[in-house]
Amino acid sequence: MYLGFAPDEMPGLLPADLETPAALTTLRFSSHGYATRPTDSPANTRYPALLARGFSFSREAPLGIGGAALAPLSFGTVQLFDDGYAGGLAEAYGIDGREVRIRRGTPGRVGSWPALADCPLAWTGTAGGWRRAEGRVDIVLRDALHLLEVPLHVSRYGGAGGTDGGADLRDRVIPISVGYSRNVAPVLVDAATQTYQVHFRSIRAVRPKVRGVPQTLVASAPAAGQYSQDLANGRFTLGAQPDGPVTAEVEGDDQGGYAYTTAGCIRRICEIAGLSALLDDTAMAALEAAAPGEVGLHLAEPLTVLEAAERLTSGVGGYLSANRANRLAPGVLSAPRATAAGTLRAGDILAIAPLAMPAGVWPAVKRVRVAYAPNGAPTPDLADNGVSADDRAYLPLGGLEALSDLDAAIAAAHALAQEPAAVPGLYRYQADAKARADALLAFWRRCRGFAVTTRKYLGQVEVGHTFRLTHPDFGLAGGWSGVVQRWAEDMDDGTVTLNVIGP
Amino acid sequence: MSEFAGDGAWGALPDDLSLASGAPDPVLDPGTPGLDILVLVEVDAYPAPVLS
């Protein structure tokens, strides 16, 4: 079907793939008009000059301590001129949920664009769909984080009785437990047999308590004060009607091994949701190394994979982001590495300005708090006897907090040094929470940063990369290293702006 | 923190589940600064049903 002319004076034809509707095809557009070379793959393929403008996109980690791990998503659109051709494509094709790839190329000499193989990928994401406007067709861009906006809970009670739950549980989600949870409210699935459930499939261990009194595990039918367990189905059965609140200490999902670190739990919830292919292994390994320690989440109410992953990364004061390859890349901003990913000297820097630090960490931070042992079911109603002193103090609380050491030098130098809101940690142990608090303090105690604009390193920088800056101003003459908290690229003028921060 | 013997599963964590330690940052290619940037966009697409 002949639809008109693309702006680069080449006739616009609907691709032949339209005649074979079963095939996924690739639509191609460019800023300047481009055709691949005979030696490229695909060969001799046109990219009509339909991009109305270059565009800018960015990624960032939240700035500060104790806030949400999810930075604002700043995805816009690819704008196409519509003289009939692009509009025709929008009518003829569905692109929502399909992959979008953006490549960049720089001219080798006047009038000569590089081979396709020399136009590296700058960004990969997902199309949200077409959006029509007057004289224009937009492709809405999304990234991997949107793919996590799906329900995490895959199993619900049927309400048929027994372990399928009674009518009161019909269509309610079966809880999910990953990692360690010190005190949660199990679901009573069968009142007649006093059977409870904490997870929809196999767990590593469970320890029920009645009014804070630990029950005794038996292999046979339990009597009063005892319980039996069905670890393969995340259930346990009490020996008698309880005389107060039933709670449980849980080491959760162990299908494929017990996952218990922050990175391990993120991987496990993505596996449960069938999304583990979205994870960036390099970023996951870095998160594992930077934030070890046993953590856990018990999720009795419906929520999305994104929300669960966000809670886990918030718990270590980290960030949840997608990288340029459209993979989930959670992480924590931590001390710059000895070997920088990139180096910018005065001659490379088009503009530089100090960054204003947010109120929570400015002018300085003297101490950081990280929560641990979050209590999913605070239990004020405790039995008079049989409750350990530890539990008697802990069970009525919402959780505990670990404090970093006080930074005496900062406290002395900065009369307004802060102790920001506690990081919502999910740690099992105080020592792990304190170690994370100390690490966060080391990074944020007197954090500074610079926004630098350059034409170098286009299409490559990721959040968390170490950059070394050398500049005659701002005390940077001797060189200073920080980590990238935000990057933004303007494809119109080929510039990259990096927010580089560090202690 | 209380430890629980239970079925023997409480206590020491399996140590073979940890992921590899963090790799160093890749050293990036500074590239050749240019004033003109060619931008190529590729979108996978599926033929839509024809609306009558």
mmCIF file with all atom_site columns, N, CA and C in Angstrom, chain A residues 50-114:
data_model
loop_
_atom_site.group_PDB
_atom_site.id
_atom_site.type_symbol
_atom_site.label_atom_id
_atom_site.label_alt_id
_atom_site.label_comp_id
_atom_site.label_asym_id
_atom_site.label_entity_id
_atom_site.label_seq_id
_atom_site.pdbx_PDB_ins_code
_atom_site.Cartn_x
_atom_site.Cartn_y
_atom_site.Cartn_z
_atom_site.occupancy
_atom_site.B_iso_or_equiv
_atom_site.pdbx_formal_charge
_atom_site.auth_seq_id
_atom_site.auth_comp_id
_atom_site.auth_asym_id
_atom_site.auth_atom_id
_atom_site.pdbx_PDB_model_num
ATOM 1   N N  . LEU A 1 50  ? 12.332 10.391 10.177 1.00 0.00 ? 50  LEU A N  1
ATOM 2   C CA . LEU A 1 50  ? 11.033 10.781 10.705 1.00 0.00 ? 50  LEU A CA 1
ATOM 3   C C  . LEU A 1 50  ? 11.098 11.312 12.128 1.00 0.00 ? 50  LEU A C  1
ATOM 4   N N  . LEU A 1 51  ? 12.253 11.237 12.776 1.00 0.00 ? 51  LEU A N  1
ATOM 5   C CA . LEU A 1 51  ? 12.330 11.714 14.164 1.00 0.00 ? 51  LEU A CA 1
ATOM 6   C C  . LEU A 1 51  ? 12.153 13.219 14.172 1.00 0.00 ? 51  LEU A C  1
ATOM 7   N N  . ALA A 1 52  ? 11.105 13.676 14.863 1.00 0.00 ? 52  ALA A N  1
ATOM 8   C CA . ALA A 1 52  ? 10.807 15.099 14.871 1.00 0.00 ? 52  ALA A CA 1
ATOM 9   C C  . ALA A 1 52  ? 11.890 15.873 15.611 1.00 0.00 ? 52  ALA A C  1
ATOM 10  N N  . ARG A 1 53  ? 12.457 15.246 16.569 1.00 0.00 ? 53  ARG A N  1
ATOM 11  C CA . ARG A 1 53  ? 13.555 15.866 17.300 1.00 0.00 ? 53  ARG A CA 1
ATOM 12  C C  . ARG A 1 53  ? 14.312 14.736 17.976 1.00 0.00 ? 53  ARG A C  1
ATOM 13  N N  . GLY A 1 54  ? 15.543 15.033 18.274 1.00 0.00 ? 54  GLY A N  1
ATOM 14  C CA . GLY A 1 54  ? 16.246 14.094 19.130 1.00 0.00 ? 54  GLY A CA 1
ATOM 15  C C  . GLY A 1 54  ? 15.529 14.145 20.453 1.00 0.00 ? 54  GLY A C  1
ATOM 16  N N  . PHE A 1 55  ? 15.893 13.355 21.360 1.00 0.00 ? 55  PHE A N  1
ATOM 17  C CA . PHE A 1 55  ? 15.156 13.390 22.618 1.00 0.00 ? 55  PHE A CA 1
ATOM 18  C C  . PHE A 1 55  ? 16.130 13.163 23.748 1.00 0.00 ? 55  PHE A C  1
ATOM 19  N N  . SER A 1 56  ? 15.653 13.392 24.921 1.00 0.00 ? 56  SER A N  1
ATOM 20  C CA . SER A 1 56  ? 16.521 13.216 26.072 1.00 0.00 ? 56  SER A CA 1
ATOM 21  C C  . SER A 1 56  ? 15.890 12.178 26.984 1.00 0.00 ? 56  SER A C  1
ATOM 22  N N  . PHE A 1 57  ? 16.718 11.437 27.673 1.00 0.00 ? 57  PHE A N  1
ATOM 23  C CA . PHE A 1 57  ? 16.208 10.534 28.685 1.00 0.00 ? 57  PHE A CA 1
ATOM 24  C C  . PHE A 1 57  ? 17.224 10.435 29.805 1.00 0.00 ? 57  PHE A C  1
ATOM 25  N N  . SER A 1 58  ? 16.773 9.949  30.933 1.00 0.00 ? 58  SER A N  1
ATOM 26  C CA . SER A 1 58  ? 17.626 9.988  32.122 1.00 0.00 ? 58  SER A CA 1
ATOM 27  C C  . SER A 1 58  ? 17.300 8.824  33.037 1.00 0.00 ? 58  SER A C  1
ATOM 28  N N  . ARG A 1 59  ? 18.202 8.577  33.944 1.00 0.00 ? 59  ARG A N  1
ATOM 29  C CA . ARG A 1 59  ? 18.002 7.582  34.997 1.00 0.00 ? 59  ARG A CA 1
ATOM 30  C C  . ARG A 1 59  ? 18.614 8.140  36.271 1.00 0.00 ? 59  ARG A C  1
ATOM 31  N N  . GLU A 1 60  ? 18.043 7.780  37.405 1.00 0.00 ? 60  GLU A N  1
ATOM 32  C CA . GLU A 1 60  ? 18.623 8.292  38.636 1.00 0.00 ? 60  GLU A CA 1
ATOM 33  C C  . GLU A 1 60  ? 18.319 7.386  39.815 1.00 0.00 ? 60  GLU A C  1
ATOM 34  N N  . ALA A 1 61  ? 19.174 7.488  40.816 1.00 0.00 ? 61  ALA A N  1
ATOM 35  C CA . ALA A 1 61  ? 18.918 6.880  42.116 1.00 0.00 ? 61  ALA A CA 1
ATOM 36  C C  . ALA A 1 61  ? 18.443 7.999  43.029 1.00 0.00 ? 61  ALA A C  1
ATOM 37  N N  . PRO A 1 62  ? 17.530 7.691  43.963 1.00 0.00 ? 62  PRO A N  1
ATOM 38  C CA . PRO A 1 62  ? 17.078 8.737  44.873 1.00 0.00 ? 62  PRO A CA 1
ATOM 39  C C  . PRO A 1 62  ? 18.265 9.324  45.652 1.00 0.00 ? 62  PRO A C  1
ATOM 40  N N  . LEU A 1 63  ? 18.184 10.606 45.906 1.00 0.00 ? 63  LEU A N  1
ATOM 41  C CA . LEU A 1 63  ? 19.249 11.302 46.608 1.00 0.00 ? 63  LEU A CA 1
ATOM 42  C C  . LEU A 1 63  ? 18.863 11.389 48.079 1.00 0.00 ? 63  LEU A C  1
ATOM 43  N N  . GLY A 1 64  ? 19.686 10.829 48.962 1.00 0.00 ? 64  GLY A N  1
ATOM 44  C CA . GLY A 1 64  ? 19.394 10.932 50.381 1.00 0.00 ? 64  GLY A CA 1
ATOM 45  C C  . GLY A 1 64  ? 19.237 9.574  51.031 1.00 0.00 ? 64  GLY A C  1
ATOM 46  N N  . ILE A 1 65  ? 18.827 9.597  52.303 1.00 0.00 ? 65  ILE A N  1
ATOM 47  C CA . ILE A 1 65  ? 18.730 8.377  53.103 1.00 0.00 ? 65  ILE A CA 1
ATOM 48  C C  . ILE A 1 65  ? 17.295 8.188  53.571 1.00 0.00 ? 65  ILE A C  1
ATOM 49  N N  . GLY A 1 66  ? 16.838 6.954  53.574 1.00 0.00 ? 66  GLY A N  1
ATOM 50  C CA . GLY A 1 66  ? 15.581 6.629  54.234 1.00 0.00 ? 66  GLY A CA 1
ATOM 51  C C  . GLY A 1 66  ? 14.345 6.846  53.384 1.00 0.00 ? 66  GLY A C  1
ATOM 52  N N  . GLY A 1 67  ? 14.528 7.313  52.144 1.00 0.00 ? 67  GLY A N  1
ATOM 53  C CA . GLY A 1 67  ? 13.372 7.543  51.288 1.00 0.00 ? 67  GLY A CA 1
ATOM 54  C C  . GLY A 1 67  ? 13.047 6.314  50.467 1.00 0.00 ? 67  GLY A C  1
ATOM 55  N N  . ALA A 1 68  ? 12.191 6.502  49.472 1.00 0.00 ? 68  ALA A N  1
ATOM 56  C CA . ALA A 1 68  ? 11.821 5.403  48.591 1.00 0.00 ? 68  ALA A CA 1
ATOM 57  C C  . ALA A 1 68  ? 13.014 5.030  47.724 1.00 0.00 ? 68  ALA A C  1
ATOM 58  N N  . ALA A 1 69  ? 13.067 3.755  47.358 1.00 0.00 ? 69  ALA A N  1
ATOM 59  C CA . ALA A 1 69  ? 14.176 3.286  46.527 1.00 0.00 ? 69  ALA A CA 1
ATOM 60  C C  . ALA A 1 69  ? 13.907 3.526  45.056 1.00 0.00 ? 69  ALA A C  1
ATOM 61  N N  . LEU A 1 70  ? 12.679 3.883  44.757 1.00 0.00 ? 70  LEU A N  1
ATOM 62  C CA . LEU A 1 70  ? 12.289 4.002  43.365 1.00 0.00 ? 70  LEU A CA 1
ATOM 63  C C  . LEU A 1 70  ? 12.343 5.464  42.952 1.00 0.00 ? 70  LEU A C  1
ATOM 64  N N  . ALA A 1 71  ? 13.274 5.774  42.066 1.00 0.00 ? 71  ALA A N  1
ATOM 65  C CA . ALA A 1 71  ? 13.369 7.139  41.582 1.00 0.00 ? 71  ALA A CA 1
ATOM 66  C C  . ALA A 1 71  ? 12.224 7.404  40.622 1.00 0.00 ? 71  ALA A C  1
ATOM 67  N N  . PRO A 1 72  ? 11.883 8.671  40.439 1.00 0.00 ? 72  PRO A N  1
ATOM 68  C CA . PRO A 1 72  ? 10.821 8.970  39.494 1.00 0.00 ? 72  PRO A CA 1
ATOM 69  C C  . PRO A 1 72  ? 11.180 8.438  38.104 1.00 0.00 ? 72  PRO A C  1
ATOM 70  N N  . LEU A 1 73  ? 10.235 7.832  37.454 1.00 0.00 ? 73  LEU A N  1
ATOM 71  C CA . LEU A 1 73  ? 10.487 7.333  36.103 1.00 0.00 ? 73  LEU A CA 1
ATOM 72  C C  . LEU A 1 73  ? 10.355 8.521  35.160 1.00 0.00 ? 73  LEU A C  1
ATOM 73  N N  . SER A 1 74  ? 11.338 8.705  34.349 1.00 0.00 ? 74  SER A N  1
ATOM 74  C CA . SER A 1 74  ? 11.345 9.911  33.527 1.00 0.00 ? 74  SER A CA 1
ATOM 75  C C  . SER A 1 74  ? 11.354 9.533  32.065 1.00 0.00 ? 74  SER A C  1
ATOM 76  N N  . PHE A 1 75  ? 10.409 8.699  31.697 1.00 0.00 ? 75  PHE A N  1
ATOM 77  C CA . PHE A 1 75  ? 10.400 8.275  30.313 1.00 0.00 ? 75  PHE A CA 1
ATOM 78  C C  . PHE A 1 75  ? 9.407  9.024  29.500 1.00 0.00 ? 75  PHE A C  1
ATOM 79  N N  . GLY A 1 76  ? 9.862  9.460  28.362 1.00 0.00 ? 76  GLY A N  1
ATOM 80  C CA . GLY A 1 76  ? 9.053  10.290 27.503 1.00 0.00 ? 76  GLY A CA 1
ATOM 81  C C  . GLY A 1 76  ? 8.662  9.554  26.259 1.00 0.00 ? 76  GLY A C  1
ATOM 82  N N  . THR A 1 77  ? 8.871  10.206 25.168 1.00 0.00 ? 77  THR A N  1
ATOM 83  C CA . THR A 1 77  ? 8.376  9.696  23.906 1.00 0.00 ? 77  THR A CA 1
ATOM 84  C C  . THR A 1 77  ? 9.425  9.874  22.820 1.00 0.00 ? 77  THR A C  1
ATOM 85  N N  . VAL A 1 78  ? 9.307  9.061  21.789 1.00 0.00 ? 78  VAL A N  1
ATOM 86  C CA . VAL A 1 78  ? 9.993  9.314  20.535 1.00 0.00 ? 78  VAL A CA 1
ATOM 87  C C  . VAL A 1 78  ? 8.964  9.986  19.637 1.00 0.00 ? 78  VAL A C  1
ATOM 88  N N  . GLN A 1 79  ? 9.274  11.175 19.168 1.00 0.00 ? 79  GLN A N  1
ATOM 89  C CA . GLN A 1 79  ? 8.309  11.908 18.340 1.00 0.00 ? 79  GLN A CA 1
ATOM 90  C C  . GLN A 1 79  ? 8.639  11.735 16.860 1.00 0.00 ? 79  GLN A C  1
ATOM 91  N N  . LEU A 1 80  ? 7.623  11.351 16.098 1.00 0.00 ? 80  LEU A N  1
ATOM 92  C CA . LEU A 1 80  ? 7.799  11.155 14.657 1.00 0.00 ? 80  LEU A CA 1
ATOM 93  C C  . LEU A 1 80  ? 6.955  12.173 13.896 1.00 0.00 ? 80  LEU A C  1
ATOM 94  N N  . PHE A 1 81  ? 7.514  12.731 12.802 1.00 0.00 ? 81  PHE A N  1
ATOM 95  C CA . PHE A 1 81  ? 6.686  13.514 11.886 1.00 0.00 ? 81  PHE A CA 1
ATOM 96  C C  . PHE A 1 81  ? 5.625  12.590 11.302 1.00 0.00 ? 81  PHE A C  1
ATOM 97  N N  . ASP A 1 82  ? 4.455  13.120 11.103 1.00 0.00 ? 82  ASP A N  1
ATOM 98  C CA . ASP A 1 82  ? 3.418  12.302 10.478 1.00 0.00 ? 82  ASP A CA 1
ATOM 99  C C  . ASP A 1 82  ? 2.913  12.976 9.209  1.00 0.00 ? 82  ASP A C  1
ATOM 100 N N  . ASP A 1 83  ? 3.438  12.519 8.075  1.00 0.00 ? 83  ASP A N  1
ATOM 101 C CA . ASP A 1 83  ? 2.915  13.015 6.809  1.00 0.00 ? 83  ASP A CA 1
ATOM 102 C C  . ASP A 1 83  ? 2.036  11.943 6.169  1.00 0.00 ? 83  ASP A C  1
ATOM 103 N N  . GLY A 1 84  ? 1.642  10.992 6.956  1.00 0.00 ? 84  GLY A N  1
ATOM 104 C CA . GLY A 1 84  ? 0.835  9.897  6.443  1.00 0.00 ? 84  GLY A CA 1
ATOM 105 C C  . GLY A 1 84  ? 1.512  8.560  6.641  1.00 0.00 ? 84  GLY A C  1
ATOM 106 N N  . TYR A 1 85  ? 2.816  8.548  6.515  1.00 0.00 ? 85  TYR A N  1
ATOM 107 C CA . TYR A 1 85  ? 3.548  7.279  6.615  1.00 0.00 ? 85  TYR A CA 1
ATOM 108 C C  . TYR A 1 85  ? 3.532  6.751  8.046  1.00 0.00 ? 85  TYR A C  1
ATOM 109 N N  . ALA A 1 86  ? 3.976  7.614  8.978  1.00 0.00 ? 86  ALA A N  1
ATOM 110 C CA . ALA A 1 86  ? 4.025  7.162  10.373 1.00 0.00 ? 86  ALA A CA 1
ATOM 111 C C  . ALA A 1 86  ? 2.627  6.863  10.884 1.00 0.00 ? 86  ALA A C  1
ATOM 112 N N  . GLY A 1 87  ? 1.662  7.688  10.464 1.00 0.00 ? 87  GLY A N  1
ATOM 113 C CA . GLY A 1 87  ? 0.282  7.446  10.872 1.00 0.00 ? 87  GLY A CA 1
ATOM 114 C C  . GLY A 1 87  ? -0.214 6.117  10.344 1.00 0.00 ? 87  GLY A C  1
ATOM 115 N N  . GLY A 1 88  ? 0.203  5.796  9.117  1.00 0.00 ? 88  GLY A N  1
ATOM 116 C CA . GLY A 1 88  ? -0.175 4.508  8.543  1.00 0.00 ? 88  GLY A CA 1
ATOM 117 C C  . GLY A 1 88  ? 0.394  3.352  9.333  1.00 0.00 ? 88  GLY A C  1
ATOM 118 N N  . LEU A 1 89  ? 1.614  3.509  9.763  1.00 0.00 ? 89  LEU A N  1
ATOM 119 C CA . LEU A 1 89  ? 2.220  2.457  10.584 1.00 0.00 ? 89  LEU A CA 1
ATOM 120 C C  . LEU A 1 89  ? 1.454  2.288  11.900 1.00 0.00 ? 89  LEU A C  1
ATOM 121 N N  . ALA A 1 90  ? 1.073  3.434  12.480 1.00 0.00 ? 90  ALA A N  1
ATOM 122 C CA . ALA A 1 90  ? 0.352  3.383  13.760 1.00 0.00 ? 90  ALA A CA 1
ATOM 123 C C  . ALA A 1 90  ? -0.977 2.662  13.607 1.00 0.00 ? 90  ALA A C  1
ATOM 124 N N  . GLU A 1 91  ? -1.591 2.793  12.411 1.00 0.00 ? 91  GLU A N  1
ATOM 125 C CA . GLU A 1 91  ? -2.843 2.076  12.167 1.00 0.00 ? 91  GLU A CA 1
ATOM 126 C C  . GLU A 1 91  ? -2.594 0.587  11.948 1.00 0.00 ? 91  GLU A C  1
ATOM 127 N N  . ALA A 1 92  ? -1.459 0.293  11.314 1.00 0.00 ? 92  ALA A N  1
ATOM 128 C CA . ALA A 1 92  ? -1.241 -1.066 10.829 1.00 0.00 ? 92  ALA A CA 1
ATOM 129 C C  . ALA A 1 92  ? -0.555 -1.985 11.836 1.00 0.00 ? 92  ALA A C  1
ATOM 130 N N  . TYR A 1 93  ? 0.076  -1.406 12.850 1.00 0.00 ? 93  TYR A N  1
ATOM 131 C CA . TYR A 1 93  ? 0.872  -2.240 13.762 1.00 0.00 ? 93  TYR A CA 1
ATOM 132 C C  . TYR A 1 93  ? 0.547  -1.945 15.221 1.00 0.00 ? 93  TYR A C  1
ATOM 133 N N  . GLY A 1 94  ? 0.648  -2.983 16.027 1.00 0.00 ? 94  GLY A N  1
ATOM 134 C CA . GLY A 1 94  ? 0.646  -2.828 17.474 1.00 0.00 ? 94  GLY A CA 1
ATOM 135 C C  . GLY A 1 94  ? 2.083  -2.903 17.967 1.00 0.00 ? 94  GLY A C  1
ATOM 136 N N  . ILE A 1 95  ? 2.492  -1.933 18.754 1.00 0.00 ? 95  ILE A N  1
ATOM 137 C CA . ILE A 1 95  ? 3.876  -1.952 19.265 1.00 0.00 ? 95  ILE A CA 1
ATOM 138 C C  . ILE A 1 95  ? 3.929  -2.038 20.786 1.00 0.00 ? 95  ILE A C  1
ATOM 139 N N  . ASP A 1 96  ? 2.779  -1.904 21.451 1.00 0.00 ? 96  ASP A N  1
ATOM 140 C CA . ASP A 1 96  ? 2.789  -1.875 22.916 1.00 0.00 ? 96  ASP A CA 1
ATOM 141 C C  . ASP A 1 96  ? 3.325  -3.200 23.470 1.00 0.00 ? 96  ASP A C  1
ATOM 142 N N  . GLY A 1 97  ? 4.244  -3.053 24.429 1.00 0.00 ? 97  GLY A N  1
ATOM 143 C CA . GLY A 1 97  ? 4.856  -4.237 25.037 1.00 0.00 ? 97  GLY A CA 1
ATOM 144 C C  . GLY A 1 97  ? 6.010  -4.799 24.229 1.00 0.00 ? 97  GLY A C  1
ATOM 145 N N  . ARG A 1 98  ? 6.274  -4.223 23.044 1.00 0.00 ? 98  ARG A N  1
ATOM 146 C CA . ARG A 1 98  ? 7.387  -4.713 22.210 1.00 0.00 ? 98  ARG A CA 1
ATOM 147 C C  . ARG A 1 98  ? 8.647  -3.919 22.501 1.00 0.00 ? 98  ARG A C  1
ATOM 148 N N  . GLU A 1 99  ? 9.768  -4.492 22.094 1.00 0.00 ? 99  GLU A N  1
ATOM 149 C CA . GLU A 1 99  ? 11.067 -3.875 22.406 1.00 0.00 ? 99  GLU A CA 1
ATOM 150 C C  . GLU A 1 99  ? 11.333 -2.661 21.522 1.00 0.00 ? 99  GLU A C  1
ATOM 151 N N  . VAL A 1 100 ? 11.917 -1.634 22.131 1.00 0.00 ? 100 VAL A N  1
ATOM 152 C CA . VAL A 1 100 ? 12.396 -0.446 21.420 1.00 0.00 ? 100 VAL A CA 1
ATOM 153 C C  . VAL A 1 100 ? 13.903 -0.377 21.615 1.00 0.00 ? 100 VAL A C  1
ATOM 154 N N  . ARG A 1 101 ? 14.642 -0.152 20.530 1.00 0.00 ? 101 ARG A N  1
ATOM 155 C CA . ARG A 1 101 ? 16.095 -0.005 20.628 1.00 0.00 ? 101 ARG A CA 1
ATOM 156 C C  . ARG A 1 101 ? 16.491 1.346  20.047 1.00 0.00 ? 101 ARG A C  1
ATOM 157 N N  . ILE A 1 102 ? 17.320 2.049  20.772 1.00 0.00 ? 102 ILE A N  1
ATOM 158 C CA . ILE A 1 102 ? 17.803 3.340  20.294 1.00 0.00 ? 102 ILE A CA 1
ATOM 159 C C  . ILE A 1 102 ? 19.312 3.234  20.114 1.00 0.00 ? 102 ILE A C  1
ATOM 160 N N  . ARG A 1 103 ? 19.778 3.524  18.917 1.00 0.00 ? 103 ARG A N  1
ATOM 161 C CA . ARG A 1 103 ? 21.209 3.498  18.614 1.00 0.00 ? 103 ARG A CA 1
ATOM 162 C C  . ARG A 1 103 ? 21.680 4.910  18.319 1.00 0.00 ? 103 ARG A C  1
ATOM 163 N N  . ARG A 1 104 ? 22.958 5.093  18.481 1.00 0.00 ? 104 ARG A N  1
ATOM 164 C CA . ARG A 1 104 ? 23.531 6.407  18.161 1.00 0.00 ? 104 ARG A CA 1
ATOM 165 C C  . ARG A 1 104 ? 24.723 6.199  17.258 1.00 0.00 ? 104 ARG A C  1
ATOM 166 N N  . GLY A 1 105 ? 24.966 7.181  16.416 1.00 0.00 ? 105 GLY A N  1
ATOM 167 C CA . GLY A 1 105 ? 26.144 7.122  15.545 1.00 0.00 ? 105 GLY A CA 1
ATOM 168 C C  . GLY A 1 105 ? 26.728 8.504  15.380 1.00 0.00 ? 105 GLY A C  1
ATOM 169 N N  . THR A 1 106 ? 28.032 8.579  15.200 1.00 0.00 ? 106 THR A N  1
ATOM 170 C CA . THR A 1 106 ? 28.676 9.861  14.941 1.00 0.00 ? 106 THR A CA 1
ATOM 171 C C  . THR A 1 106 ? 29.353 9.769  13.584 1.00 0.00 ? 106 THR A C  1
ATOM 172 N N  . PRO A 1 107 ? 29.355 10.860 12.825 1.00 0.00 ? 107 PRO A N  1
ATOM 173 C CA . PRO A 1 107 ? 29.884 10.805 11.458 1.00 0.00 ? 107 PRO A CA 1
ATOM 174 C C  . PRO A 1 107 ? 31.383 10.573 11.431 1.00 0.00 ? 107 PRO A C  1
ATOM 175 N N  . GLY A 1 108 ? 31.821 9.718  10.506 1.00 0.00 ? 108 GLY A N  1
ATOM 176 C CA . GLY A 1 108 ? 33.253 9.506  10.326 1.00 0.00 ? 108 GLY A CA 1
ATOM 177 C C  . GLY A 1 108 ? 33.866 10.670 9.567  1.00 0.00 ? 108 GLY A C  1
ATOM 178 N N  . ARG A 1 109 ? 33.174 11.139 8.531  1.00 0.00 ? 109 ARG A N  1
ATOM 179 C CA . ARG A 1 109 ? 33.565 12.342 7.822  1.00 0.00 ? 109 ARG A CA 1
ATOM 180 C C  . ARG A 1 109 ? 32.279 12.970 7.286  1.00 0.00 ? 109 ARG A C  1
ATOM 181 N N  . VAL A 1 110 ? 32.382 14.146 6.721  1.00 0.00 ? 110 VAL A N  1
ATOM 182 C CA . VAL A 1 110 ? 31.176 14.865 6.313  1.00 0.00 ? 110 VAL A CA 1
ATOM 183 C C  . VAL A 1 110 ? 30.343 14.000 5.371  1.00 0.00 ? 110 VAL A C  1
ATOM 184 N N  . GLY A 1 111 ? 29.098 13.870 5.704  1.00 0.00 ? 111 GLY A N  1
ATOM 185 C CA . GLY A 1 111 ? 28.188 13.144 4.827  1.00 0.00 ? 111 GLY A CA 1
ATOM 186 C C  . GLY A 1 111 ? 28.288 11.643 4.926  1.00 0.00 ? 111 GLY A C  1
ATOM 187 N N  . SER A 1 112 ? 29.061 11.141 5.828  1.00 0.00 ? 112 SER A N  1
ATOM 188 C CA . SER A 1 112 ? 29.232 9.700  5.899  1.00 0.00 ? 112 SER A CA 1
ATOM 189 C C  . SER A 1 112 ? 28.869 9.208  7.289  1.00 0.00 ? 112 SER A C  1
ATOM 190 N N  . TRP A 1 113 ? 27.765 8.532  7.388  1.00 0.00 ? 113 TRP A N  1
ATOM 191 C CA . TRP A 1 113 ? 27.388 7.948  8.658  1.00 0.00 ? 113 TRP A CA 1
ATOM 192 C C  . TRP A 1 113 ? 28.027 6.565  8.790  1.00 0.00 ? 113 TRP A C  1
ATOM 193 N N  . PRO A 1 114 ? 28.221 6.117  9.984  1.00 0.00 ? 114 PRO A N  1
ATOM 194 C CA . PRO A 1 114 ? 28.904 4.831  10.182 1.00 0.00 ? 114 PRO A CA 1
ATOM 195 C C  . PRO A 1 114 ? 28.030 3.637  9.776  1.00 0.00 ? 114 PRO A C  1
#
